Short mmCIF file of C-alpha atoms in Angstrom, two decimals:
data_model
loop_
_atom_site.label_atom_id
_atom_site.label_comp_id
_atom_site.label_asym_id
_atom_site.label_seq_id
_atom_site.Cartn_x
_atom_site.Cartn_y
_atom_site.Cartn_z
CA UNK J 29 92.53 88.05 120.04
CA UNK J 30 91.69 85.38 117.46
CA UNK J 31 88.71 87.43 116.23
CA UNK J 32 91.17 90.00 114.87
CA UNK J 33 91.93 87.82 111.86
CA UNK J 34 88.35 88.21 110.59
CA UNK J 35 88.65 92.00 110.33
CA UNK J 36 90.49 92.13 106.93
CA UNK J 37 87.42 90.31 105.55
CA UNK J 38 84.63 91.95 107.55
CA UNK J 39 85.77 95.59 107.27
CA UNK J 40 85.89 95.84 103.44
CA UNK J 41 82.65 93.84 103.21
CA UNK J 42 80.88 96.33 105.51
CA UNK J 43 82.49 99.23 103.65
CA UNK J 44 81.18 97.93 100.32
CA UNK J 45 77.66 97.62 101.74
CA UNK J 46 77.71 101.10 103.33
CA UNK J 47 79.02 102.99 100.28
CA UNK J 48 76.39 101.29 98.10
CA UNK J 49 73.77 103.49 99.80
CA UNK J 50 75.65 106.60 98.67
CA UNK J 51 76.32 105.67 95.04
CA UNK J 52 74.56 108.83 93.82
CA UNK J 53 76.28 111.08 96.38
CA UNK J 54 79.75 110.81 94.91
CA UNK J 55 81.67 113.34 97.06
CA UNK J 56 80.51 111.51 100.19
CA UNK J 57 81.11 108.06 98.66
CA UNK J 58 84.66 109.03 97.66
CA UNK J 59 85.51 110.38 101.10
CA UNK J 60 84.02 107.39 102.89
CA UNK J 61 85.86 104.97 100.60
CA UNK J 62 89.21 106.65 101.28
CA UNK J 63 88.59 106.59 105.03
CA UNK J 64 87.50 102.93 104.98
CA UNK J 65 90.55 101.94 102.89
CA UNK J 66 92.92 103.69 105.33
CA UNK J 67 91.21 102.09 108.33
CA UNK J 68 91.46 98.65 106.76
CA UNK J 69 95.16 99.21 106.01
CA UNK J 70 95.81 100.29 109.60
CA UNK J 71 93.90 97.34 111.07
CA UNK J 72 95.65 94.84 108.79
CA UNK J 73 99.01 96.39 109.72
CA UNK J 74 98.20 95.98 113.41
CA UNK J 75 97.29 92.32 112.87
CA UNK J 76 100.54 91.82 110.96
CA UNK J 77 102.44 93.22 113.93
CA UNK J 78 100.59 90.93 116.35
CA UNK J 79 101.33 87.83 114.25
CA UNK J 80 104.96 88.87 113.86
CA UNK J 81 105.27 89.21 117.64
CA UNK J 82 103.13 86.30 118.83
CA UNK J 83 102.81 83.77 116.00
CA UNK J 84 99.86 82.61 113.86
CA UNK J 85 96.28 83.49 114.77
CA UNK J 86 93.66 80.79 114.18
CA UNK J 87 89.95 81.64 114.42
CA UNK J 88 87.53 78.75 114.82
CA UNK J 89 84.23 80.29 113.79
CA UNK J 90 81.23 79.40 115.92
CA UNK J 91 83.58 77.72 118.42
CA UNK J 92 83.60 74.62 116.22
CA UNK J 93 87.04 73.14 116.67
CA UNK J 94 89.14 72.34 113.60
CA UNK J 95 88.72 70.35 111.43
CA UNK J 96 84.94 70.41 111.90
CA UNK J 97 84.27 74.12 111.66
CA UNK J 98 85.25 76.88 109.27
CA UNK J 99 88.59 78.37 110.25
CA UNK J 100 90.58 81.45 109.34
CA UNK J 101 94.37 81.22 109.60
CA UNK J 102 96.51 84.30 109.93
CA UNK J 103 100.15 83.35 109.48
CA UNK J 104 102.98 85.56 108.25
CA UNK J 105 102.38 84.61 104.62
CA UNK J 106 98.64 85.25 104.53
CA UNK J 107 98.65 88.46 106.57
CA UNK J 108 101.63 89.91 104.69
CA UNK J 109 99.79 89.42 101.40
CA UNK J 110 96.58 90.84 102.89
CA UNK J 111 98.52 93.88 104.09
CA UNK J 112 100.11 94.35 100.66
CA UNK J 113 96.64 94.05 99.11
CA UNK J 114 95.45 96.94 101.26
CA UNK J 115 98.45 99.09 100.33
CA UNK J 116 97.50 98.67 96.66
CA UNK J 117 93.85 99.35 97.56
CA UNK J 118 94.69 102.67 99.24
CA UNK J 119 96.65 103.87 96.19
CA UNK J 120 93.84 102.80 93.86
CA UNK J 121 91.03 104.40 95.84
CA UNK J 122 92.83 107.77 95.85
CA UNK J 123 93.53 107.42 92.11
CA UNK J 124 90.01 106.29 91.20
CA UNK J 125 88.18 109.61 91.56
CA UNK J 126 90.64 111.21 89.13
CA UNK J 127 90.51 108.36 86.62
CA UNK J 128 86.85 107.34 86.47
CA UNK J 129 83.97 109.36 85.08
CA UNK J 130 81.18 110.25 87.47
CA UNK J 131 78.92 107.83 85.61
CA UNK J 132 81.36 104.96 86.15
CA UNK J 133 81.70 105.81 89.83
CA UNK J 134 77.92 105.92 90.26
CA UNK J 135 77.61 102.37 88.91
CA UNK J 136 78.70 101.07 92.33
CA UNK J 137 82.42 101.15 91.59
CA UNK J 138 83.35 101.57 95.26
CA UNK J 139 81.09 98.71 96.37
CA UNK J 140 82.63 96.37 93.80
CA UNK J 141 86.07 97.67 94.80
CA UNK J 142 85.61 96.72 98.46
CA UNK J 143 83.98 93.42 97.54
CA UNK J 144 87.10 92.60 95.50
CA UNK J 145 89.34 93.39 98.48
CA UNK J 146 87.08 91.17 100.64
CA UNK J 147 87.49 88.24 98.24
CA UNK J 148 91.25 88.63 97.86
CA UNK J 149 91.84 88.98 101.61
CA UNK J 150 89.53 86.04 102.34
CA UNK J 151 91.36 83.83 99.84
CA UNK J 152 94.65 84.59 101.58
CA UNK J 153 93.33 84.03 105.10
CA UNK J 154 90.98 81.04 104.83
CA UNK J 155 92.16 77.66 106.12
CA UNK J 156 89.44 75.72 104.31
CA UNK J 157 89.73 74.68 100.67
CA UNK J 158 86.00 75.00 99.99
CA UNK J 159 86.03 78.53 101.39
CA UNK J 160 89.01 79.21 99.16
CA UNK J 161 86.59 78.48 96.32
CA UNK J 162 83.95 80.73 97.94
CA UNK J 163 86.34 83.66 98.22
CA UNK J 164 87.48 83.07 94.64
CA UNK J 165 83.85 83.52 93.63
CA UNK J 166 83.48 86.65 95.75
CA UNK J 167 86.46 88.32 94.09
CA UNK J 168 85.36 87.11 90.66
CA UNK J 169 81.84 88.49 91.07
CA UNK J 170 83.33 91.83 92.05
CA UNK J 171 85.71 91.69 89.09
CA UNK J 172 82.80 91.03 86.72
CA UNK J 173 81.19 94.24 87.95
CA UNK J 174 84.43 96.19 87.56
CA UNK J 175 85.51 94.93 84.15
CA UNK J 176 82.28 96.04 82.46
CA UNK J 177 82.53 99.63 83.73
CA UNK J 178 82.87 101.68 80.58
CA UNK J 179 81.82 101.14 77.01
CA UNK J 180 83.11 100.05 73.65
CA UNK J 181 83.17 96.89 71.59
CA UNK J 182 86.65 95.83 72.73
CA UNK J 183 85.72 96.02 76.40
CA UNK J 184 82.52 94.01 75.84
CA UNK J 185 84.46 91.35 73.91
CA UNK J 186 87.16 91.00 76.54
CA UNK J 187 84.64 91.06 79.37
CA UNK J 188 82.79 88.12 77.84
CA UNK J 189 86.05 86.20 77.42
CA UNK J 190 87.05 86.93 81.00
CA UNK J 191 83.70 85.86 82.43
CA UNK J 192 83.50 82.64 80.41
CA UNK J 193 87.01 81.41 81.17
CA UNK J 194 86.56 82.08 84.88
CA UNK J 195 83.15 80.42 84.99
CA UNK J 196 84.66 77.33 83.38
CA UNK J 197 87.58 77.18 85.83
CA UNK J 198 85.23 77.75 88.77
CA UNK J 199 83.12 74.75 87.73
CA UNK J 200 86.25 72.59 87.62
CA UNK J 201 87.34 73.98 91.00
CA UNK J 202 84.15 73.09 92.89
CA UNK J 203 83.97 69.68 91.21
CA UNK J 204 87.57 68.93 92.18
CA UNK J 205 86.94 70.00 95.76
CA UNK J 206 84.04 67.52 95.92
CA UNK J 207 86.33 64.75 94.58
CA UNK J 208 88.93 65.64 97.20
CA UNK J 209 86.33 65.52 99.98
CA UNK J 210 85.13 62.10 98.81
CA UNK J 211 88.69 60.76 99.12
CA UNK J 212 89.94 62.36 102.35
CA UNK J 213 86.66 63.20 104.11
CA UNK J 214 87.60 66.76 105.11
CA UNK J 215 87.94 70.26 103.66
CA UNK J 216 90.24 71.73 106.28
CA UNK J 217 93.59 72.22 104.53
CA UNK J 218 95.68 71.22 107.55
CA UNK J 219 93.54 68.09 108.02
CA UNK J 220 93.78 67.28 104.29
CA UNK J 221 97.57 67.53 104.57
CA UNK J 222 97.48 64.86 107.29
CA UNK J 223 94.97 62.62 105.51
CA UNK J 224 96.75 62.50 102.15
CA UNK J 225 99.67 60.77 103.84
CA UNK J 226 97.34 57.97 104.99
CA UNK J 227 95.19 57.44 101.87
CA UNK J 228 96.11 54.52 99.61
CA UNK J 229 94.50 56.04 96.49
CA UNK J 230 97.57 58.00 95.41
CA UNK J 231 96.55 57.88 91.74
CA UNK J 232 93.25 59.64 92.46
CA UNK J 233 95.01 62.21 94.65
CA UNK J 234 97.51 62.90 91.87
CA UNK J 235 94.62 63.50 89.47
CA UNK J 236 92.99 65.84 91.98
CA UNK J 237 96.27 67.70 92.37
CA UNK J 238 96.54 68.13 88.59
CA UNK J 239 92.98 69.44 88.38
CA UNK J 240 93.57 71.92 91.19
CA UNK J 241 96.76 73.06 89.50
CA UNK J 242 94.83 73.56 86.25
CA UNK J 243 92.34 75.80 88.08
CA UNK J 244 94.99 77.85 89.85
CA UNK J 245 97.15 78.03 86.70
CA UNK J 246 94.19 79.49 84.81
CA UNK J 247 93.72 82.14 87.49
CA UNK J 248 97.46 82.86 87.59
CA UNK J 249 97.86 82.93 83.78
CA UNK J 250 100.54 80.25 83.53
CA UNK J 251 101.54 78.93 80.10
CA UNK J 252 99.56 77.84 78.10
CA UNK J 253 96.55 79.21 80.03
CA UNK J 254 97.53 82.88 79.85
CA UNK J 255 95.85 83.71 76.52
CA UNK J 256 92.81 85.38 78.11
CA UNK J 257 94.74 87.81 80.30
CA UNK J 258 96.55 90.53 78.29
CA UNK J 259 93.58 92.07 76.48
CA UNK J 260 91.18 91.49 79.37
CA UNK J 261 93.47 93.42 81.71
CA UNK J 262 94.32 96.22 79.27
CA UNK J 263 90.85 97.36 78.15
CA UNK J 264 89.20 98.42 81.45
CA UNK J 265 89.81 101.74 83.19
CA UNK J 266 93.42 101.94 84.47
CA UNK J 267 92.39 101.74 88.12
CA UNK J 268 90.54 98.48 87.40
CA UNK J 269 93.52 97.16 85.44
CA UNK J 270 95.77 98.03 88.39
CA UNK J 271 93.57 96.08 90.80
CA UNK J 272 93.44 93.09 88.47
CA UNK J 273 97.13 93.11 87.57
CA UNK J 274 98.30 93.60 91.14
CA UNK J 275 95.94 91.22 92.91
CA UNK J 276 94.03 88.64 90.91
CA UNK J 277 96.81 86.57 89.37
CA UNK J 278 98.59 86.68 92.74
CA UNK J 279 95.67 84.84 94.35
CA UNK J 280 96.29 82.01 91.86
CA UNK J 281 100.01 81.96 92.66
CA UNK J 282 99.30 82.04 96.40
CA UNK J 283 96.93 79.07 96.01
CA UNK J 284 99.61 77.04 94.20
CA UNK J 285 102.19 78.03 96.80
CA UNK J 286 99.94 77.05 99.70
CA UNK J 287 98.45 73.85 98.26
CA UNK J 288 101.64 72.44 96.74
CA UNK J 289 103.79 73.07 99.81
CA UNK J 290 101.16 71.88 102.29
CA UNK J 291 99.04 69.17 100.63
CA UNK J 292 100.57 67.90 97.37
CA UNK J 293 104.25 67.97 98.28
CA UNK J 294 104.94 64.22 98.40
CA UNK J 295 105.73 63.88 94.68
CA UNK J 296 107.90 66.97 94.31
CA UNK J 297 110.20 65.29 91.78
CA UNK J 298 107.26 64.99 89.37
CA UNK J 299 105.09 68.03 90.04
CA UNK J 300 107.79 70.56 90.73
CA UNK J 301 109.87 69.54 87.72
CA UNK J 302 106.77 70.24 85.64
CA UNK J 303 106.52 73.64 87.36
CA UNK J 304 110.05 74.53 86.25
CA UNK J 305 109.26 73.75 82.59
CA UNK J 306 106.02 75.73 82.77
CA UNK J 307 107.87 78.61 84.42
CA UNK J 308 110.35 78.74 81.54
CA UNK J 309 107.65 78.79 78.87
CA UNK J 310 105.60 81.33 80.85
CA UNK J 311 108.57 83.69 81.07
CA UNK J 312 109.46 83.44 77.39
CA UNK J 313 105.98 83.64 75.89
CA UNK J 314 104.98 86.50 78.20
CA UNK J 315 107.95 88.70 77.37
CA UNK J 316 107.62 87.92 73.64
CA UNK J 317 104.06 89.24 73.87
CA UNK J 318 105.33 92.41 75.56
CA UNK J 319 107.82 92.95 72.74
CA UNK J 320 105.24 92.35 70.02
CA UNK J 321 102.94 95.31 70.66
CA UNK J 322 103.07 99.11 70.63
CA UNK J 323 100.10 99.47 72.98
CA UNK J 324 101.58 100.64 76.29
CA UNK J 325 98.73 99.10 78.30
CA UNK J 326 99.25 95.75 76.58
CA UNK J 327 102.99 95.91 77.23
CA UNK J 328 102.32 96.13 80.97
CA UNK J 329 99.61 93.45 80.80
CA UNK J 330 101.92 91.04 78.99
CA UNK J 331 104.63 91.69 81.57
CA UNK J 332 102.38 90.16 84.22
CA UNK J 333 103.01 86.77 82.60
CA UNK J 334 106.83 86.52 82.90
CA UNK J 335 106.50 87.67 86.52
CA UNK J 336 104.22 84.69 87.12
CA UNK J 337 106.91 82.55 85.51
CA UNK J 338 109.52 83.83 87.97
CA UNK J 339 107.26 82.94 90.91
CA UNK J 340 106.60 79.48 89.48
CA UNK J 341 110.34 79.02 89.09
CA UNK J 342 110.76 79.37 92.85
CA UNK J 343 107.96 76.91 93.60
CA UNK J 344 109.41 74.45 91.09
CA UNK J 345 112.95 74.58 92.49
CA UNK J 346 111.40 73.93 95.91
CA UNK J 347 114.09 74.92 98.37
CA UNK J 348 113.82 77.30 101.32
CA UNK J 349 115.79 79.94 99.39
CA UNK J 350 113.69 79.66 96.23
CA UNK J 351 110.41 79.68 98.15
CA UNK J 352 111.59 82.78 100.00
CA UNK J 353 112.40 84.28 96.60
CA UNK J 354 108.90 83.51 95.37
CA UNK J 355 107.36 85.20 98.42
CA UNK J 356 109.62 88.27 98.07
CA UNK J 357 108.92 88.49 94.34
CA UNK J 358 105.19 88.05 94.96
CA UNK J 359 105.08 91.01 97.35
CA UNK J 360 107.26 93.09 95.02
CA UNK J 361 105.13 92.31 91.97
CA UNK J 362 101.84 93.16 93.68
CA UNK J 363 103.14 96.65 94.41
CA UNK J 364 104.98 97.40 91.17
CA UNK J 365 102.26 96.06 88.86
CA UNK J 366 99.73 98.28 90.59
CA UNK J 367 102.05 101.26 90.10
CA UNK J 368 102.74 100.47 86.43
CA UNK J 369 99.09 100.12 85.44
CA UNK J 370 98.32 103.42 87.13
CA UNK J 371 101.33 105.02 85.40
CA UNK J 372 100.37 103.92 81.89
CA UNK J 373 96.84 105.10 82.65
CA UNK J 374 98.20 108.59 83.28
CA UNK J 375 100.43 108.42 80.19
CA UNK J 376 97.52 107.38 77.95
CA UNK J 377 95.29 110.07 79.47
CA UNK J 378 97.91 112.81 79.04
CA UNK J 379 98.85 111.79 75.48
CA UNK J 380 95.29 110.99 74.39
CA UNK J 381 96.37 107.57 73.10
CA UNK J 382 97.93 104.32 74.26
CA UNK J 383 99.75 103.82 70.92
CA UNK J 384 103.46 104.24 71.64
CA UNK J 385 104.14 105.34 68.06
CA UNK J 386 102.03 108.45 68.65
CA UNK J 387 103.59 109.46 71.98
CA UNK J 388 106.76 111.56 72.13
CA UNK J 389 108.48 114.14 74.32
CA UNK J 390 106.21 113.82 77.33
CA UNK J 391 109.01 114.40 79.82
CA UNK J 392 109.13 118.09 78.91
CA UNK J 393 105.57 118.52 80.16
CA UNK J 394 105.39 115.73 82.77
CA UNK J 395 108.87 115.34 84.33
CA UNK J 396 107.61 113.69 87.54
CA UNK J 397 105.57 111.19 85.55
CA UNK J 398 108.58 110.43 83.35
CA UNK J 399 110.99 109.77 86.20
CA UNK J 400 108.37 107.78 88.10
CA UNK J 401 108.03 105.54 85.07
CA UNK J 402 111.81 105.22 84.72
CA UNK J 403 112.14 104.11 88.36
CA UNK J 404 109.25 101.65 87.91
CA UNK J 405 111.02 100.22 84.86
CA UNK J 406 114.21 99.59 86.85
CA UNK J 407 112.21 98.00 89.68
CA UNK J 408 110.33 95.68 87.33
CA UNK J 409 113.43 94.63 85.41
CA UNK J 410 115.26 93.72 88.62
CA UNK J 411 118.05 96.30 88.48
CA UNK J 412 119.90 96.52 91.82
CA UNK J 413 119.25 97.72 94.46
CA UNK J 414 115.49 97.59 93.81
CA UNK J 415 113.04 94.95 95.04
CA UNK J 416 112.86 93.04 91.76
CA UNK J 417 116.58 92.35 92.05
CA UNK J 418 116.26 90.94 95.59
CA UNK J 419 113.50 88.52 94.58
CA UNK J 420 115.31 87.37 91.44
CA UNK J 421 118.59 86.99 93.32
CA UNK J 422 116.95 84.61 95.80
CA UNK J 423 115.27 82.68 92.98
CA UNK J 424 118.53 82.32 91.06
CA UNK J 425 120.47 81.32 94.19
CA UNK J 426 117.89 78.61 94.89
CA UNK J 427 118.01 77.34 91.31
CA UNK J 428 121.82 77.28 91.19
CA UNK J 429 121.83 75.36 94.46
CA UNK J 430 119.79 72.65 92.72
CA UNK J 431 121.90 72.90 89.54
CA UNK J 432 118.93 74.10 87.47
CA UNK J 433 121.19 76.01 85.08
CA UNK J 434 118.80 76.24 82.13
CA UNK J 435 116.01 77.97 84.06
CA UNK J 436 118.58 80.46 85.41
CA UNK J 437 119.71 81.30 81.87
CA UNK J 438 116.10 81.73 80.72
CA UNK J 439 115.35 83.92 83.75
CA UNK J 440 118.32 86.20 83.01
CA UNK J 441 117.42 86.49 79.32
CA UNK J 442 113.81 87.22 80.24
CA UNK J 443 114.91 89.97 82.63
CA UNK J 444 116.89 91.68 79.88
CA UNK J 445 113.93 91.45 77.49
CA UNK J 446 111.58 92.86 80.15
CA UNK J 447 113.96 95.80 80.55
CA UNK J 448 113.99 96.31 76.77
CA UNK J 449 110.19 96.15 76.50
CA UNK J 450 109.82 98.78 79.23
CA UNK J 451 112.69 101.12 78.42
CA UNK J 452 111.40 101.64 74.89
CA UNK J 453 108.27 103.23 76.40
CA UNK J 454 110.52 105.63 78.29
CA UNK J 455 112.81 106.37 75.33
CA UNK J 456 110.11 106.66 72.69
CA UNK J 457 107.32 108.12 74.80
CA UNK J 458 109.20 110.55 77.04
CA UNK J 459 112.38 111.45 75.19
CA UNK J 460 112.32 113.58 72.08
CA UNK J 461 111.77 117.18 71.11
CA UNK J 462 109.36 119.32 73.04
CA UNK J 463 106.02 119.47 71.26
CA UNK J 464 102.68 121.06 71.93
CA UNK J 465 100.45 118.83 74.01
CA UNK J 466 97.53 117.24 72.19
CA UNK J 467 95.40 117.79 75.30
CA UNK J 468 96.87 120.67 77.35
CA UNK J 469 93.66 120.92 79.36
CA UNK J 470 94.47 117.52 80.92
CA UNK J 471 97.82 118.58 82.37
CA UNK J 472 96.66 119.55 85.84
CA UNK J 473 94.44 116.48 86.21
CA UNK J 474 97.24 114.17 84.99
CA UNK J 475 99.68 115.62 87.52
CA UNK J 476 97.18 115.04 90.33
CA UNK J 477 96.78 111.41 89.21
CA UNK J 478 100.53 110.87 89.61
CA UNK J 479 100.79 111.27 93.36
CA UNK J 480 98.99 108.09 94.55
CA UNK J 481 101.51 106.21 92.41
CA UNK J 482 104.29 107.71 94.52
CA UNK J 483 103.11 105.63 97.49
CA UNK J 484 103.52 102.36 95.59
CA UNK J 485 106.87 103.36 94.08
CA UNK J 486 108.20 104.41 97.49
CA UNK J 487 107.32 100.99 98.91
CA UNK J 488 108.89 99.24 95.91
CA UNK J 489 112.12 101.18 96.40
CA UNK J 490 112.03 100.54 100.16
CA UNK J 491 111.61 96.78 99.59
CA UNK J 492 114.87 96.90 97.67
CA UNK J 493 117.12 99.32 99.52
CA UNK J 494 115.72 98.16 102.87
CA UNK J 495 115.92 94.45 102.10
CA UNK J 496 117.93 93.79 105.27
CA UNK J 497 114.84 94.78 107.28
CA UNK J 498 112.35 92.68 105.34
CA UNK J 499 114.35 89.64 104.27
CA UNK J 500 114.54 87.91 107.70
CA UNK J 501 110.72 87.75 107.82
CA UNK J 502 110.53 86.48 104.24
CA UNK J 503 113.26 83.92 104.95
CA UNK J 504 111.25 82.69 107.94
CA UNK J 505 108.15 82.36 105.71
CA UNK J 506 110.21 80.21 103.33
CA UNK J 507 111.29 77.94 106.17
CA UNK J 508 107.71 77.82 107.46
CA UNK J 509 106.31 76.77 104.07
CA UNK J 510 108.94 74.06 103.69
CA UNK J 511 107.92 72.62 107.08
CA UNK J 512 104.15 72.12 106.71
CA UNK J 513 103.89 70.39 110.10
CA UNK J 514 104.14 73.83 111.74
CA UNK J 515 100.96 74.94 109.94
CA UNK J 516 99.21 71.65 110.69
CA UNK J 517 100.05 71.82 114.41
CA UNK J 518 98.97 75.47 114.73
CA UNK J 519 95.56 74.71 113.15
CA UNK J 520 94.78 71.30 114.64
CA UNK J 521 96.53 72.09 117.95
CA UNK J 522 97.97 68.61 118.25
#
């Protein structure tokens, strides 16, 4: 049974290798990719069910017992995020053939796509901090291949920025892991969590914690390390932007959530107070960026940043309720950001531009697209009864319980500004008099691109209106993260 937990990593890796042999036979590559994505989703869903019924699954590779061997840990947090990753992947793979040119597809898009899913899933499931670095590199290598698909000066410029900033943070990551190993003598995260309680060199451990936070904050685009993200995520093809916006920053948030609830939780008064301040600045600067531009792709890209701030708010408050809110908001944001990037991709394709000032009256020609975008706007802004509201409600309840009034006020103001930044796309881009389409020949293709988005929107709505079904599991994850001894005991079997 324990071998099951390796499948979310092995299946997309094998899929990426297999479809590479059919890069020039696009109809076959597309069909195979869709089948592989659906199989991976089904398998991950089955593993989620098994863990929900029977508890965490720990795989000791090569029969080397923890902490000596490499381990994979499937708990409710990691497998839920892996399952959500595969939901986004299914929507994207069905959207991709309608969004990409045949030339872009033939440049091994589907291989890079599955390699990215391998890296993201591996980062969620690994129980070893060095292998967390390895899976970071796997997903980053895949993202390098995806971000350069296309042409144009802007894409080349942003690709170079993206590659350089991630190379720099990766160098710091592997160096910090080596420092950590020299202090505690292990790389197993459960074992590290035990050892840090026994080590006298608390000053060095604090420095290591700060360095790890710097690395993860760069990946997650936390203030002031978010500057590279908006343009880098807005210039690629929309399906690539959707994968990046839905998944990559969430790996950084997951890493902070895991490491700072399991390993570096002994100085919560210091570290988590800092997290609250950073959350506030991340919310405000992100939403200001969204309000400052008329590029609809940039508006969505900037709105990634305040969402990261909301998740950091929950980690900073550091109660079971706020951590549950972070987990709920994390799942919600993975789904809705994927949907929004795909939506603005369709809007830009249909209108022939991503400049909001040049888009008007689209709802007369694309009513389904218009109402899909309106629903996505309400979900993102946290309007009840949608999933964004449930996550924010938990975060605010946790903060009020700790009397963190200022961060609550900033969160509420940010939510209103997010709604304003999004609703102006709907009002200006969809409302207005009926006009002749600039590209009427694109109408049928644009309508076909809309339907994979329906999957993600349906799940977003279900996460909100069906919160009573999902919240007990998320609440249990919050309790689990606040009691790290459960994780330690399940891995080390003590």
